[in-house]
Short mmCIF file of C-alpha atoms and ligand atoms in Angstrom, two decimals:
data_model
loop_
_atom_site.label_atom_id
_atom_site.label_comp_id
_atom_site.label_asym_id
_atom_site.label_seq_id
_atom_site.Cartn_x
_atom_site.Cartn_y
_atom_site.Cartn_z
CA MET B 1 36.76 4.98 -59.74
CA ASN B 2 33.55 3.96 -58.45
CA ILE B 3 34.64 3.38 -55.52
CA MET B 4 35.92 6.85 -54.74
CA ILE B 5 32.58 8.65 -55.62
CA THR B 6 31.22 7.02 -53.10
CA HIS B 7 34.10 7.43 -50.72
CA ILE B 8 33.52 11.32 -51.13
CA GLU B 9 30.08 11.87 -51.11
CA LYS B 10 29.85 9.77 -47.59
CA PHE B 11 32.44 11.52 -46.39
CA SER B 12 30.59 15.29 -47.45
CA LEU B 13 27.12 14.24 -46.46
CA ALA B 14 28.49 12.92 -43.26
CA GLY B 15 30.33 16.34 -42.74
CA TYR B 16 27.33 18.49 -43.77
CA LEU B 17 24.93 16.42 -41.59
CA MET B 18 26.50 16.45 -38.51
CA GLY B 19 25.69 18.66 -36.20
CA LYS B 20 25.19 20.26 -32.33
CA LEU B 21 21.36 19.17 -30.29
CA ALA B 22 19.73 22.13 -31.45
CA ASP B 23 20.37 20.30 -35.48
CA LEU B 24 18.78 17.39 -34.94
CA ASN B 25 15.30 16.94 -35.99
CA TRP B 26 13.54 16.75 -32.90
CA LYS B 27 9.86 14.88 -32.64
CA ARG B 28 7.76 14.87 -29.62
CA ARG B 29 5.62 12.02 -30.65
CA PHE B 30 4.87 10.14 -27.46
CA LEU B 31 3.74 13.74 -25.71
CA THR B 32 1.16 14.44 -28.48
CA GLN B 33 -0.23 11.24 -29.42
CA THR B 34 -0.86 9.87 -25.12
CA PRO B 35 -2.48 11.60 -23.01
CA GLY B 36 -0.45 13.41 -20.76
CA ASP B 37 -0.34 15.43 -16.84
CA PRO B 38 -1.71 18.58 -17.18
CA LYS B 39 0.66 20.35 -14.05
CA VAL B 40 4.45 20.91 -15.03
CA GLY B 41 6.54 19.33 -12.74
CA GLY B 42 5.77 19.05 -9.18
CA GLN B 43 6.14 17.53 -6.08
CA SER B 44 5.32 13.68 -6.51
CA ARG B 45 1.96 12.41 -6.88
CA GLN B 46 -0.30 10.29 -8.41
CA VAL B 47 -0.58 11.03 -12.28
CA PRO B 48 -4.08 8.91 -13.45
CA GLY B 49 -4.95 8.83 -16.57
CA ALA B 50 -1.61 10.09 -17.77
CA CYS B 51 1.09 8.41 -19.82
CA TRP B 52 3.76 11.33 -19.01
CA SER B 53 4.64 14.36 -16.94
CA ARG B 54 5.89 17.52 -18.01
CA VAL B 55 9.49 17.77 -15.99
CA ARG B 56 12.49 19.93 -16.12
CA PRO B 57 15.49 18.33 -15.13
CA THR B 58 17.54 19.45 -12.55
CA PRO B 59 20.75 21.54 -13.61
CA ALA B 60 24.25 20.05 -12.86
CA VAL B 61 26.87 21.74 -10.41
CA GLU B 62 29.53 21.51 -12.22
CA PRO B 63 28.90 18.85 -15.47
CA LYS B 64 31.79 17.12 -16.38
CA MET B 65 31.84 15.15 -19.79
CA ARG B 66 33.24 11.45 -18.88
CA MET B 67 32.75 9.44 -21.31
CA TRP B 68 31.02 9.19 -24.95
CA SER B 69 30.07 6.97 -27.34
CA GLU B 70 31.33 8.28 -30.86
CA GLU B 71 28.87 5.94 -32.24
CA VAL B 72 25.73 6.54 -30.62
CA ALA B 73 26.56 10.20 -31.70
CA ARG B 74 27.29 9.00 -34.87
CA ASP B 75 23.68 7.18 -35.37
CA LEU B 76 22.06 10.37 -34.69
CA ASP B 77 24.44 12.70 -36.61
CA LEU B 78 26.20 14.54 -33.19
CA ASP B 79 29.32 15.75 -33.01
CA THR B 80 29.18 18.43 -30.74
CA ARG B 81 29.79 17.31 -26.56
CA GLU B 82 27.77 19.35 -24.64
CA GLU B 83 27.73 18.55 -21.40
CA GLU B 84 24.80 20.91 -20.20
CA VAL B 85 22.02 20.15 -21.39
CA LEU B 86 23.68 16.18 -21.23
CA SER B 87 23.19 16.33 -17.80
CA GLY B 88 20.59 18.59 -16.52
CA GLY B 89 20.89 21.89 -18.28
CA THR B 90 18.35 24.73 -20.29
CA PRO B 91 16.83 21.88 -22.99
CA ILE B 92 17.51 23.30 -25.94
CA ASP B 93 15.17 24.48 -28.84
CA GLY B 94 13.22 21.45 -29.89
CA MET B 95 13.17 19.50 -26.87
CA ASP B 96 10.29 18.40 -24.86
CA THR B 97 11.26 17.47 -21.56
CA TYR B 98 9.00 14.82 -19.90
CA ALA B 99 9.24 11.77 -17.32
CA GLN B 100 7.43 8.64 -18.99
CA ARG B 101 4.87 7.34 -16.52
CA TYR B 102 4.12 3.44 -15.86
CA GLY B 103 3.54 0.36 -13.24
CA GLY B 104 5.50 -2.53 -12.44
CA HIS B 105 4.98 -5.80 -10.39
CA GLN B 106 7.74 -5.63 -8.56
CA PHE B 107 9.47 -9.48 -7.82
CA GLY B 108 6.20 -10.87 -8.13
CA ASN B 109 3.74 -8.00 -6.59
CA TRP B 110 2.14 -5.48 -8.60
CA ALA B 111 2.89 -2.33 -6.79
CA GLY B 112 1.10 0.36 -8.88
CA GLN B 113 2.02 2.94 -9.99
CA LEU B 114 5.85 3.50 -10.69
CA GLY B 115 7.00 5.89 -13.46
CA ASP B 116 10.19 7.45 -14.31
CA GLY B 117 11.58 8.84 -10.71
CA ARG B 118 14.80 9.55 -12.13
CA ALA B 119 15.23 9.70 -15.58
CA ILE B 120 13.82 12.59 -18.31
CA THR B 121 13.39 12.11 -21.88
CA LEU B 122 14.76 15.10 -23.93
CA GLY B 123 13.12 14.23 -26.88
CA GLU B 124 12.59 12.01 -29.94
CA VAL B 125 15.16 12.21 -32.80
CA ASP B 126 14.53 11.58 -35.99
CA THR B 127 16.72 9.66 -37.74
CA LYS B 128 18.46 8.58 -40.85
CA SER B 129 18.33 4.68 -39.09
CA GLY B 130 14.64 5.62 -37.54
CA VAL B 131 13.37 7.71 -34.29
CA LEU B 132 15.25 7.11 -31.35
CA GLU B 133 14.64 8.48 -27.90
CA LEU B 134 17.22 10.49 -25.85
CA GLN B 135 16.99 10.28 -22.14
CA LEU B 136 18.74 11.45 -18.76
CA LYS B 137 18.98 9.47 -15.83
CA GLY B 138 20.15 10.96 -12.68
CA SER B 139 19.08 14.24 -13.77
CA GLY B 140 16.59 15.34 -10.31
CA LYS B 141 13.18 14.47 -9.34
CA THR B 142 10.20 14.31 -10.88
CA PRO B 143 6.41 13.46 -10.27
CA TYR B 144 7.20 9.66 -10.00
CA SER B 145 10.00 9.46 -7.37
CA ARG B 146 7.92 9.17 -4.53
CA PHE B 147 10.47 9.15 -1.88
CA ALA B 148 13.62 8.94 -3.85
CA ASP B 149 15.80 11.95 -4.90
CA GLY B 150 16.05 11.30 -8.86
CA LYS B 151 19.68 11.25 -8.94
CA ALA B 152 22.25 8.17 -9.52
CA VAL B 153 25.94 7.82 -8.48
CA LEU B 154 28.58 7.61 -10.98
CA ARG B 155 29.33 4.07 -9.97
CA SER B 156 25.83 2.58 -11.48
CA SER B 157 26.11 4.70 -14.06
CA ILE B 158 29.60 3.50 -14.93
CA ARG B 159 27.88 0.19 -14.83
CA GLU B 160 25.07 1.58 -17.31
CA PHE B 161 27.43 3.21 -19.42
CA LEU B 162 29.89 0.12 -20.05
CA CYS B 163 27.54 -2.33 -19.85
CA SER B 164 25.10 -1.24 -22.07
CA GLU B 165 27.68 -0.31 -24.81
CA ALA B 166 29.60 -3.90 -24.26
CA MET B 167 26.14 -5.54 -24.89
CA PHE B 168 26.02 -3.79 -27.96
CA HIS B 169 29.22 -5.60 -29.37
CA LEU B 170 27.79 -8.96 -27.89
CA GLY B 171 25.10 -8.61 -30.20
CA ILE B 172 22.26 -8.46 -27.69
CA PRO B 173 19.44 -5.86 -28.01
CA THR B 174 19.73 -3.22 -25.43
CA THR B 175 19.57 0.35 -24.55
CA ARG B 176 22.69 2.57 -25.89
CA ALA B 177 24.40 5.55 -23.83
CA LEU B 178 25.56 8.10 -25.53
CA SER B 179 27.32 10.47 -22.52
CA LEU B 180 28.38 10.55 -18.99
CA VAL B 181 28.73 13.58 -16.95
CA THR B 182 29.81 13.98 -13.34
CA THR B 183 27.70 16.54 -11.66
CA GLY B 184 29.55 18.20 -9.27
CA GLU B 185 27.72 17.09 -6.76
CA MET B 186 27.62 14.38 -3.86
CA VAL B 187 24.62 12.42 -3.70
CA LEU B 188 23.77 10.51 0.02
CA ARG B 189 23.68 6.62 -0.58
CA ASP B 190 23.15 3.45 1.67
CA ILE B 191 24.25 0.53 -0.77
CA MET B 192 23.75 -1.97 1.07
CA TYR B 193 21.07 -0.79 2.86
CA ASP B 194 22.36 -1.54 6.35
CA GLY B 195 22.39 2.11 7.75
CA ASN B 196 25.94 2.98 6.48
CA SER B 197 24.70 5.48 4.50
CA LYS B 198 27.68 7.26 2.11
CA LEU B 199 28.79 10.63 0.09
CA GLU B 200 29.22 9.43 -3.73
CA PRO B 201 29.86 11.48 -6.87
CA GLY B 202 26.17 11.61 -8.60
CA ALA B 203 26.26 11.76 -12.31
CA VAL B 204 23.91 11.43 -15.50
CA VAL B 205 23.82 9.09 -18.42
CA CYS B 206 22.18 10.45 -21.36
CA ARG B 207 20.79 7.13 -22.60
CA VAL B 208 19.17 6.36 -26.28
CA ALA B 209 16.12 3.69 -27.43
CA PRO B 210 13.85 3.99 -30.28
CA SER B 211 11.78 4.05 -27.50
CA PHE B 212 11.89 3.56 -23.24
CA ILE B 213 7.98 2.01 -22.92
CA ARG B 214 8.07 -0.71 -21.04
CA PHE B 215 5.12 -3.24 -19.88
CA GLY B 216 4.48 -1.42 -17.22
CA SER B 217 3.79 1.58 -19.02
CA PHE B 218 0.38 -0.26 -19.93
CA GLN B 219 0.09 -2.39 -16.98
CA ILE B 220 -0.56 1.23 -15.00
CA HIS B 221 -3.62 1.64 -17.59
CA ALA B 222 -4.86 -1.82 -17.27
CA LEU B 223 -5.03 -2.27 -14.00
CA ARG B 224 -6.40 0.72 -13.31
CA GLY B 225 -9.30 0.15 -15.70
CA ASP B 226 -8.73 3.13 -17.98
CA LYS B 227 -9.33 1.27 -20.83
CA GLU B 228 -9.37 4.93 -22.97
CA THR B 229 -5.41 5.53 -21.64
CA LEU B 230 -4.68 1.78 -22.79
CA GLU B 231 -5.88 2.28 -26.43
CA LYS B 232 -4.36 5.66 -26.66
CA LEU B 233 -0.92 4.26 -25.86
CA VAL B 234 -0.84 0.81 -27.87
CA ASN B 235 -2.31 2.79 -31.00
CA HIS B 236 0.83 5.47 -30.22
CA THR B 237 3.05 2.50 -30.14
CA ILE B 238 1.88 0.79 -32.51
CA LYS B 239 1.94 3.75 -35.28
CA THR B 240 5.46 5.05 -34.15
CA HIS B 241 6.76 1.90 -33.45
CA PHE B 242 5.74 -1.39 -35.12
CA ASN B 243 3.99 0.58 -38.05
CA ASN B 244 3.70 -3.16 -39.91
CA HIS B 245 1.58 -3.74 -37.20
CA ASN B 246 -1.87 -2.78 -36.52
CA VAL B 247 -5.04 -3.27 -33.63
CA ASP B 248 -7.85 -3.82 -35.88
CA ASN B 249 -8.90 -7.22 -34.46
CA ASP B 250 -8.40 -10.21 -32.37
CA GLU B 251 -6.00 -11.85 -34.81
CA SER B 252 -3.80 -8.65 -35.63
CA ILE B 253 -3.54 -8.07 -31.70
CA ILE B 254 -1.95 -11.41 -31.73
CA LEU B 255 0.92 -10.89 -33.98
CA TRP B 256 1.81 -7.91 -32.30
CA CYS B 257 2.31 -9.50 -29.38
CA LYS B 258 4.21 -12.22 -31.12
CA GLU B 259 6.58 -9.82 -32.41
CA ILE B 260 7.16 -8.46 -28.64
CA ALA B 261 7.34 -12.07 -27.24
CA LYS B 262 9.56 -13.40 -29.76
CA SER B 263 11.72 -9.97 -29.14
CA THR B 264 11.47 -10.79 -25.42
CA ALA B 265 12.58 -14.56 -25.81
CA GLU B 266 15.64 -13.38 -28.29
CA MET B 267 16.78 -11.02 -25.55
CA ILE B 268 16.87 -13.62 -22.56
CA ALA B 269 18.10 -16.66 -24.81
CA HIS B 270 21.45 -14.05 -25.51
CA TRP B 271 21.67 -13.48 -21.56
CA MET B 272 21.64 -16.57 -21.47
CA ARG B 273 24.79 -17.44 -24.70
CA VAL B 274 26.82 -15.01 -22.48
CA GLY B 275 26.26 -15.12 -18.38
CA PHE B 276 24.27 -11.94 -17.79
CA VAL B 277 22.03 -11.93 -15.00
CA HIS B 278 19.95 -8.76 -15.57
CA GLY B 279 18.92 -8.91 -11.43
CA VAL B 280 15.59 -6.83 -11.29
CA MET B 281 13.24 -8.53 -13.99
CA ASN B 282 10.58 -6.24 -12.95
CA THR B 283 7.57 -5.78 -15.38
CA ASP B 284 8.84 -1.70 -15.45
CA ASN B 285 12.25 -2.92 -16.69
CA MET B 286 11.16 -5.36 -19.54
CA SER B 287 11.58 -3.05 -23.09
CA ILE B 288 8.24 -3.28 -25.34
CA HIS B 289 11.56 -3.20 -28.02
CA GLY B 290 12.93 -6.48 -26.56
CA LEU B 291 15.84 -4.22 -25.28
CA THR B 292 17.77 -4.80 -22.47
CA ILE B 293 17.13 -1.83 -20.27
CA ASP B 294 17.42 -0.12 -16.77
CA TYR B 295 20.82 -1.46 -15.34
CA GLY B 296 20.94 -2.11 -11.80
CA PRO B 297 22.06 -4.72 -9.65
CA TYR B 298 22.76 -6.89 -12.57
CA GLY B 299 26.19 -9.05 -12.74
CA TRP B 300 28.01 -12.09 -14.89
CA LEU B 301 28.20 -15.47 -14.10
CA GLU B 302 31.73 -16.20 -12.83
CA ASP B 303 31.05 -20.13 -11.43
CA TYR B 304 28.58 -21.90 -13.83
CA ASP B 305 25.86 -21.11 -11.24
CA LEU B 306 22.03 -21.45 -12.17
CA ASN B 307 21.39 -20.40 -9.18
CA TRP B 308 23.32 -17.07 -8.37
CA THR B 309 21.60 -13.82 -8.39
CA PRO B 310 24.05 -10.74 -8.41
CA ASN B 311 20.71 -8.71 -6.53
CA THR B 312 20.91 -8.91 -2.81
CA THR B 313 17.87 -7.48 -2.20
CA ASP B 314 16.47 -11.02 -3.86
CA SER B 315 19.01 -13.45 -1.94
CA GLY B 316 16.01 -15.17 -0.11
CA ARG B 317 13.82 -16.35 -3.28
CA ARG B 318 15.75 -15.53 -5.63
CA ARG B 319 13.40 -14.52 -8.15
CA TYR B 320 15.62 -13.50 -10.70
CA ARG B 321 18.58 -16.11 -10.75
CA TYR B 322 20.58 -16.88 -14.10
CA GLY B 323 18.76 -20.14 -14.78
CA ASN B 324 14.86 -18.54 -14.21
CA GLN B 325 15.51 -15.86 -16.15
CA PRO B 326 13.54 -17.44 -19.18
CA GLU B 327 10.71 -18.74 -17.12
CA ILE B 328 10.42 -14.91 -15.71
CA GLY B 329 10.02 -13.14 -19.08
CA ALA B 330 7.16 -15.44 -19.57
CA TRP B 331 5.71 -14.22 -16.29
CA ASN B 332 6.43 -10.91 -17.71
CA ILE B 333 4.56 -12.23 -21.49
CA ALA B 334 1.41 -13.27 -18.99
CA ARG B 335 1.38 -9.53 -16.96
CA PHE B 336 2.14 -7.23 -20.38
CA LEU B 337 -0.55 -10.04 -22.18
CA GLU B 338 -3.08 -9.27 -19.11
CA SER B 339 -2.57 -5.89 -20.39
CA ILE B 340 -3.64 -6.14 -23.27
CA SER B 341 -6.38 -7.93 -22.87
CA PRO B 342 -9.22 -5.30 -22.23
CA MET B 343 -8.48 -4.57 -26.15
CA MET B 344 -9.51 -8.47 -27.40
CA LYS B 345 -12.82 -9.23 -27.71
CA ASP B 346 -12.28 -13.07 -26.79
CA PRO B 347 -8.88 -12.65 -24.36
CA GLU B 348 -8.31 -16.25 -23.85
CA LYS B 349 -6.43 -16.29 -27.73
CA LEU B 350 -3.97 -14.19 -26.09
CA TYR B 351 -2.79 -17.75 -24.74
CA ASP B 352 -1.59 -18.14 -28.28
CA VAL B 353 1.09 -15.87 -27.36
CA LEU B 354 2.34 -17.13 -24.39
CA GLU B 355 3.09 -20.53 -25.64
CA TYR B 356 4.49 -18.51 -28.51
CA TYR B 357 7.01 -17.32 -26.23
CA VAL B 358 7.80 -20.87 -24.79
CA SER B 359 8.28 -22.22 -28.38
CA SER B 360 10.44 -19.74 -29.59
CA TYR B 361 12.78 -19.76 -26.36
CA GLU B 362 13.33 -22.99 -26.58
CA SER B 363 14.20 -23.16 -30.74
CA ILE B 364 16.64 -19.48 -30.31
CA SER B 365 18.32 -20.95 -27.28
CA GLU B 366 18.70 -24.51 -28.96
CA SER B 367 20.27 -23.10 -32.00
CA MET B 368 22.22 -20.64 -29.60
CA TRP B 369 23.99 -23.59 -27.80
CA MET B 370 25.01 -25.59 -30.79
CA ASP B 371 26.43 -22.84 -32.29
CA LYS B 372 28.12 -22.57 -28.36
CA ILE B 373 29.80 -25.73 -28.83
CA GLY B 374 30.12 -26.05 -32.69
CA ILE B 375 28.01 -28.19 -34.16
CA SER B 376 26.46 -26.76 -37.02
CA ASN B 377 23.85 -29.50 -38.16
CA PRO B 378 21.84 -30.46 -35.28
CA GLN B 379 19.35 -33.18 -34.84
CA ASP B 380 16.94 -33.54 -31.94
CA SER B 381 19.46 -35.98 -30.35
CA ASP B 382 22.08 -33.21 -30.05
CA SER B 383 19.91 -31.49 -26.62
CA ASN B 384 21.34 -34.53 -24.70
CA PHE B 385 25.06 -32.70 -25.38
CA ILE B 386 23.64 -29.49 -23.52
CA THR B 387 22.35 -30.64 -20.95
CA GLU B 388 25.55 -33.10 -19.79
CA LEU B 389 27.27 -30.17 -20.33
CA ASN B 390 25.03 -27.68 -18.30
CA ASP B 391 24.99 -30.87 -15.37
CA LEU B 392 28.96 -31.23 -15.50
CA LEU B 393 29.46 -27.14 -15.20
CA GLN B 394 27.76 -27.00 -12.29
CA ARG B 395 29.57 -29.68 -10.56
CA SER B 396 32.54 -28.41 -11.50
CA ASP B 397 33.33 -24.31 -10.33
CA THR B 398 33.90 -23.36 -13.60
CA ASP B 399 34.29 -19.73 -15.28
CA MET B 400 31.46 -19.92 -18.11
CA THR B 401 33.43 -17.50 -20.44
CA ILE B 402 36.39 -18.96 -20.27
CA PHE B 403 35.26 -22.79 -20.72
CA PHE B 404 33.36 -21.80 -23.70
CA ARG B 405 36.42 -19.84 -25.45
CA GLU B 406 38.90 -22.48 -24.07
CA LEU B 407 36.59 -24.64 -26.03
CA CYS B 408 36.94 -22.93 -29.45
CA HIS B 409 40.51 -23.59 -29.65
CA ILE B 410 40.57 -27.45 -28.41
CA LYS B 411 42.58 -29.83 -30.59
CA LYS B 412 42.04 -32.77 -28.29
CA PRO B 413 39.32 -33.95 -26.38
CA ASN B 414 41.44 -34.00 -23.27
CA ILE B 415 40.01 -32.00 -20.03
CA GLU B 416 43.44 -31.49 -18.90
CA LYS B 417 43.36 -28.83 -22.10
CA LEU B 418 40.60 -26.22 -20.01
CA LYS B 419 42.16 -25.81 -16.95
CA PHE B 420 42.32 -22.88 -17.18
CA ALA B 421 38.31 -22.37 -16.78
CA PHE B 422 38.22 -24.07 -13.85
CA TYR B 423 38.56 -22.72 -10.11
CA ASP B 424 39.41 -26.00 -8.22
CA PHE B 425 41.37 -28.35 -11.45
CA GLU B 426 41.75 -31.30 -8.94
CA ASN B 427 38.31 -31.95 -7.78
CA ILE B 428 36.48 -32.16 -10.96
CA PRO B 429 34.84 -35.15 -12.19
CA ALA B 430 37.91 -35.20 -14.61
CA GLU B 431 36.74 -38.75 -16.13
CA GLU B 432 33.10 -37.65 -16.97
CA TRP B 433 34.41 -34.45 -18.53
CA ASN B 434 36.71 -36.32 -21.03
CA ASN B 435 33.22 -38.66 -21.83
CA TRP B 436 32.23 -36.04 -22.46
CA LEU B 437 34.24 -34.19 -24.55
CA GLU B 438 35.28 -37.98 -26.32
CA LYS B 439 31.39 -38.01 -27.35
CA TRP B 440 31.24 -34.36 -28.33
CA TRP B 441 34.89 -34.79 -30.76
CA LEU B 442 32.94 -37.92 -32.27
CA ARG B 443 30.25 -35.56 -33.14
CA VAL B 444 31.68 -32.96 -34.28
CA GLU B 445 34.04 -35.93 -36.29
CA ALA B 446 37.17 -33.41 -34.59
CA SER B 447 36.48 -30.37 -36.58
CA PRO B 448 33.98 -28.27 -34.46
CA ASP B 449 32.50 -25.31 -36.69
CA ARG B 450 35.24 -22.76 -35.06
CA GLU B 451 34.12 -20.11 -36.49
CA THR B 452 30.87 -20.09 -35.11
CA MET B 453 31.82 -20.77 -32.06
CA LEU B 454 34.01 -17.90 -31.20
CA ASN B 455 31.25 -15.86 -32.62
CA SER B 456 28.98 -17.16 -30.12
CA ASN B 457 31.35 -17.11 -27.21
CA PRO B 458 33.36 -13.71 -26.29
CA LYS B 459 36.15 -13.95 -25.02
CA TYR B 460 35.77 -11.02 -22.54
CA VAL B 461 32.57 -9.33 -20.92
CA LEU B 462 32.23 -6.78 -18.07
CA ARG B 463 33.01 -9.35 -15.48
CA ASN B 464 31.83 -7.47 -11.83
CA TRP B 465 35.10 -6.85 -10.65
CA MET B 466 36.37 -5.23 -14.15
CA ALA B 467 33.33 -2.85 -13.36
CA GLN B 468 34.66 -2.67 -10.07
CA LEU B 469 38.01 -1.68 -10.56
CA ALA B 470 36.62 0.85 -13.72
CA ILE B 471 34.82 2.62 -11.04
CA ASP B 472 37.12 2.73 -7.87
CA ALA B 473 39.29 4.55 -10.42
CA ALA B 474 37.09 6.89 -11.46
CA GLU B 475 35.80 7.36 -8.21
CA ASN B 476 39.54 9.10 -7.54
CA GLU B 477 38.82 10.61 -11.55
CA ASN B 478 41.19 8.61 -13.34
CA TYR B 479 38.88 7.21 -16.31
CA LYS B 480 41.46 5.14 -17.69
CA ILE B 481 40.26 1.81 -16.74
CA CYS B 482 36.58 2.71 -18.03
CA GLU B 483 38.57 4.04 -21.66
CA ASP B 484 40.64 1.27 -21.53
CA LEU B 485 37.16 -1.13 -21.22
CA TYR B 486 34.96 0.90 -23.21
CA GLN B 487 37.24 0.01 -25.98
CA LEU B 488 38.38 -3.42 -25.52
CA LEU B 489 34.27 -4.53 -25.32
CA LYS B 490 33.67 -2.88 -28.52
CA ASN B 491 35.41 -6.29 -29.57
CA PRO B 492 34.46 -8.78 -27.04
CA TYR B 493 34.91 -11.59 -29.81
CA SER B 494 38.22 -11.31 -31.11
CA GLU B 495 41.74 -11.76 -29.58
CA GLN B 496 43.12 -8.85 -28.31
CA LYS B 497 45.92 -10.69 -26.67
CA GLU B 498 47.12 -7.00 -25.02
CA PHE B 499 44.98 -7.60 -22.43
CA GLU B 500 44.72 -11.05 -21.50
CA ASN B 501 46.91 -10.73 -18.85
CA ASP B 502 44.72 -8.43 -17.17
CA TYR B 503 41.10 -8.93 -18.26
CA TYR B 504 41.40 -12.90 -19.78
CA GLN B 505 41.17 -14.34 -16.04
CA LYS B 506 38.58 -15.48 -13.33
CA ARG B 507 37.59 -13.19 -10.27
CA PRO B 508 40.62 -12.75 -8.47
CA GLU B 509 40.48 -13.26 -4.60
CA TRP B 510 39.98 -10.00 -3.84
CA ALA B 511 37.03 -9.78 -5.53
CA LYS B 512 35.07 -12.63 -3.94
CA ASN B 513 33.00 -10.88 -1.51
CA ARG B 514 33.92 -7.75 -2.29
CA VAL B 515 30.39 -5.09 -2.05
CA GLY B 516 30.04 -4.44 -6.63
CA CYS B 517 31.41 -7.88 -7.74
CA SER B 518 29.93 -10.29 -6.16
CA MET B 519 26.69 -8.42 -4.18
CA LEU B 520 25.21 -5.91 -5.70
CA SER B 521 21.92 -3.30 -5.03
CA CYS B 522 19.22 -1.97 -6.10
CA SER B 523 21.21 1.65 -4.42
CA SER B 524 22.20 3.64 -7.70
P1 LIG M 601 14.41 0.50 -10.99
O1 LIG M 601 14.55 -0.54 -9.85
O2 LIG M 601 15.86 0.99 -10.53
O3 LIG M 601 13.64 0.23 -12.23
O4 LIG M 601 13.32 1.37 -9.89
C1 LIG M 601 12.32 1.11 -9.44
C2 LIG M 601 11.40 2.46 -9.44
O5 LIG M 601 12.06 3.35 -8.90
C3 LIG M 601 11.27 3.33 -10.85
O6 LIG M 601 10.47 4.21 -10.61
C4 LIG M 601 12.54 4.38 -10.34
O7 LIG M 601 12.42 5.52 -11.17
C5 LIG M 601 12.17 4.73 -9.27
N1 LIG M 601 13.96 4.90 -8.84
C6 LIG M 601 14.55 4.28 -8.34
N2 LIG M 601 15.59 4.97 -8.41
C7 LIG M 601 15.76 5.94 -7.52
C8 LIG M 601 16.00 7.45 -7.30
N3 LIG M 601 17.12 7.93 -7.00
N4 LIG M 601 14.72 8.80 -7.32
C9 LIG M 601 13.88 8.65 -7.74
N5 LIG M 601 12.90 7.44 -8.34
C10 LIG M 601 14.13 6.39 -8.31
MG1 LIG M 602 13.65 0.73 -13.97
#
């Protein structure tokens, strides 16, 4: 009887609350609590002393809703798919649209003012689970567009929509995607920056997060010596998003920074767990909430190569390679701390936060890797298993996702059982592999914690070539693969046998050197 009543109440409550964009509880906290640009819209320009500029999105020529996240819509209590507004059409009452101003270190160099060059926030919405900001990506120029057009193409919008939703279901902190609308307009892009420009379909993704405040949001004020604006932004951030914190003294500032350091460490440890490479870990792409943000030339490890970076712009120095992500996280945290230092009486104390990032990363990462190999009662010496495994994986042209998934099911410590994970099984150091497996088998007493392993080692990730298949079809107006992948990646840890033949597979030959699969660029 009790169950019945709860069920009916929930049902009617949902029915009562769900509505249109205009019915949402719109707020303007960022706009009212931080200083902004007195001018509305206008040309690209420097906007000193501001955290934002009011700007109107550019309406789409012929908007068509192509992808929709029921789950994100439910979080917002939204049940209408308003393709016009969600692609830049006239904002509805309650929205107060703006672009955020921020700066950033790009590839290790201070780049000055960057800001939302092709992102426009529609507004903040109060929901039962907190404030959520809705932002359009690709809906036209803002004062921060510099020399670019403020648009986004279908290819990069599909990559953002699918990957951010896939990350969420992998249990990795991320911004979400509500919708993807094509604009009916063609956009000129030179994908590989080699003089071969081509017209591509334009699209707009509506992405959703508690906020899109980044490390670079603080840096721009600190590096310009604007302590007053910095303080206002910090106060807003704490009041709105970290209300268990305050900045009354050095100690409380440190506690707040430690929370940010820890969530950043946690996010990066997750990336390493699943073989995700962000590709552009510039400080303007580091969320203050420890969310994966700004999906650009990201990629997924196929063969286990610590040196791999998907971003061709970074192919020389490989600053953002898979194996360097934890260290770049520390570098970025250090830049964030520098930007907060003007608020400290004794800025030296901020070194504690950096150390805390390192120790947090180490302990989170260690326990995640123990989960991956099913050791449920780790001891210090167990870290050798990970070191040795890392070494073997690198020497063996191995598919990371398949290797760990097959390991979950292994019944005998014999490398033959994992054959499917290797690209060139004949040439792996089989004896060393068997030694490792036997030692591990003894350690787990022939009974690894399989349940934990299955929940730590996804069977399906958005492999680079899978996203490309979806894009190729969508560019021909066919969204079936997009939809299939979206559904598949909602349950990345479950077997879904019907998808095995298509997607539980190593990289196919055609994808080896294909642009969009092995090579990606920031052009999006
Ligand atoms: P990203 O590497 O995508 O994070 O972008 C770095 C900076 O370039 C940000 O300030 C973006 O807003 C800006 N940007 C990237 N693409 C465009 C574009 N098509 N139009 C305007 N600004 C852009
Ligand atoms: Mg960015």
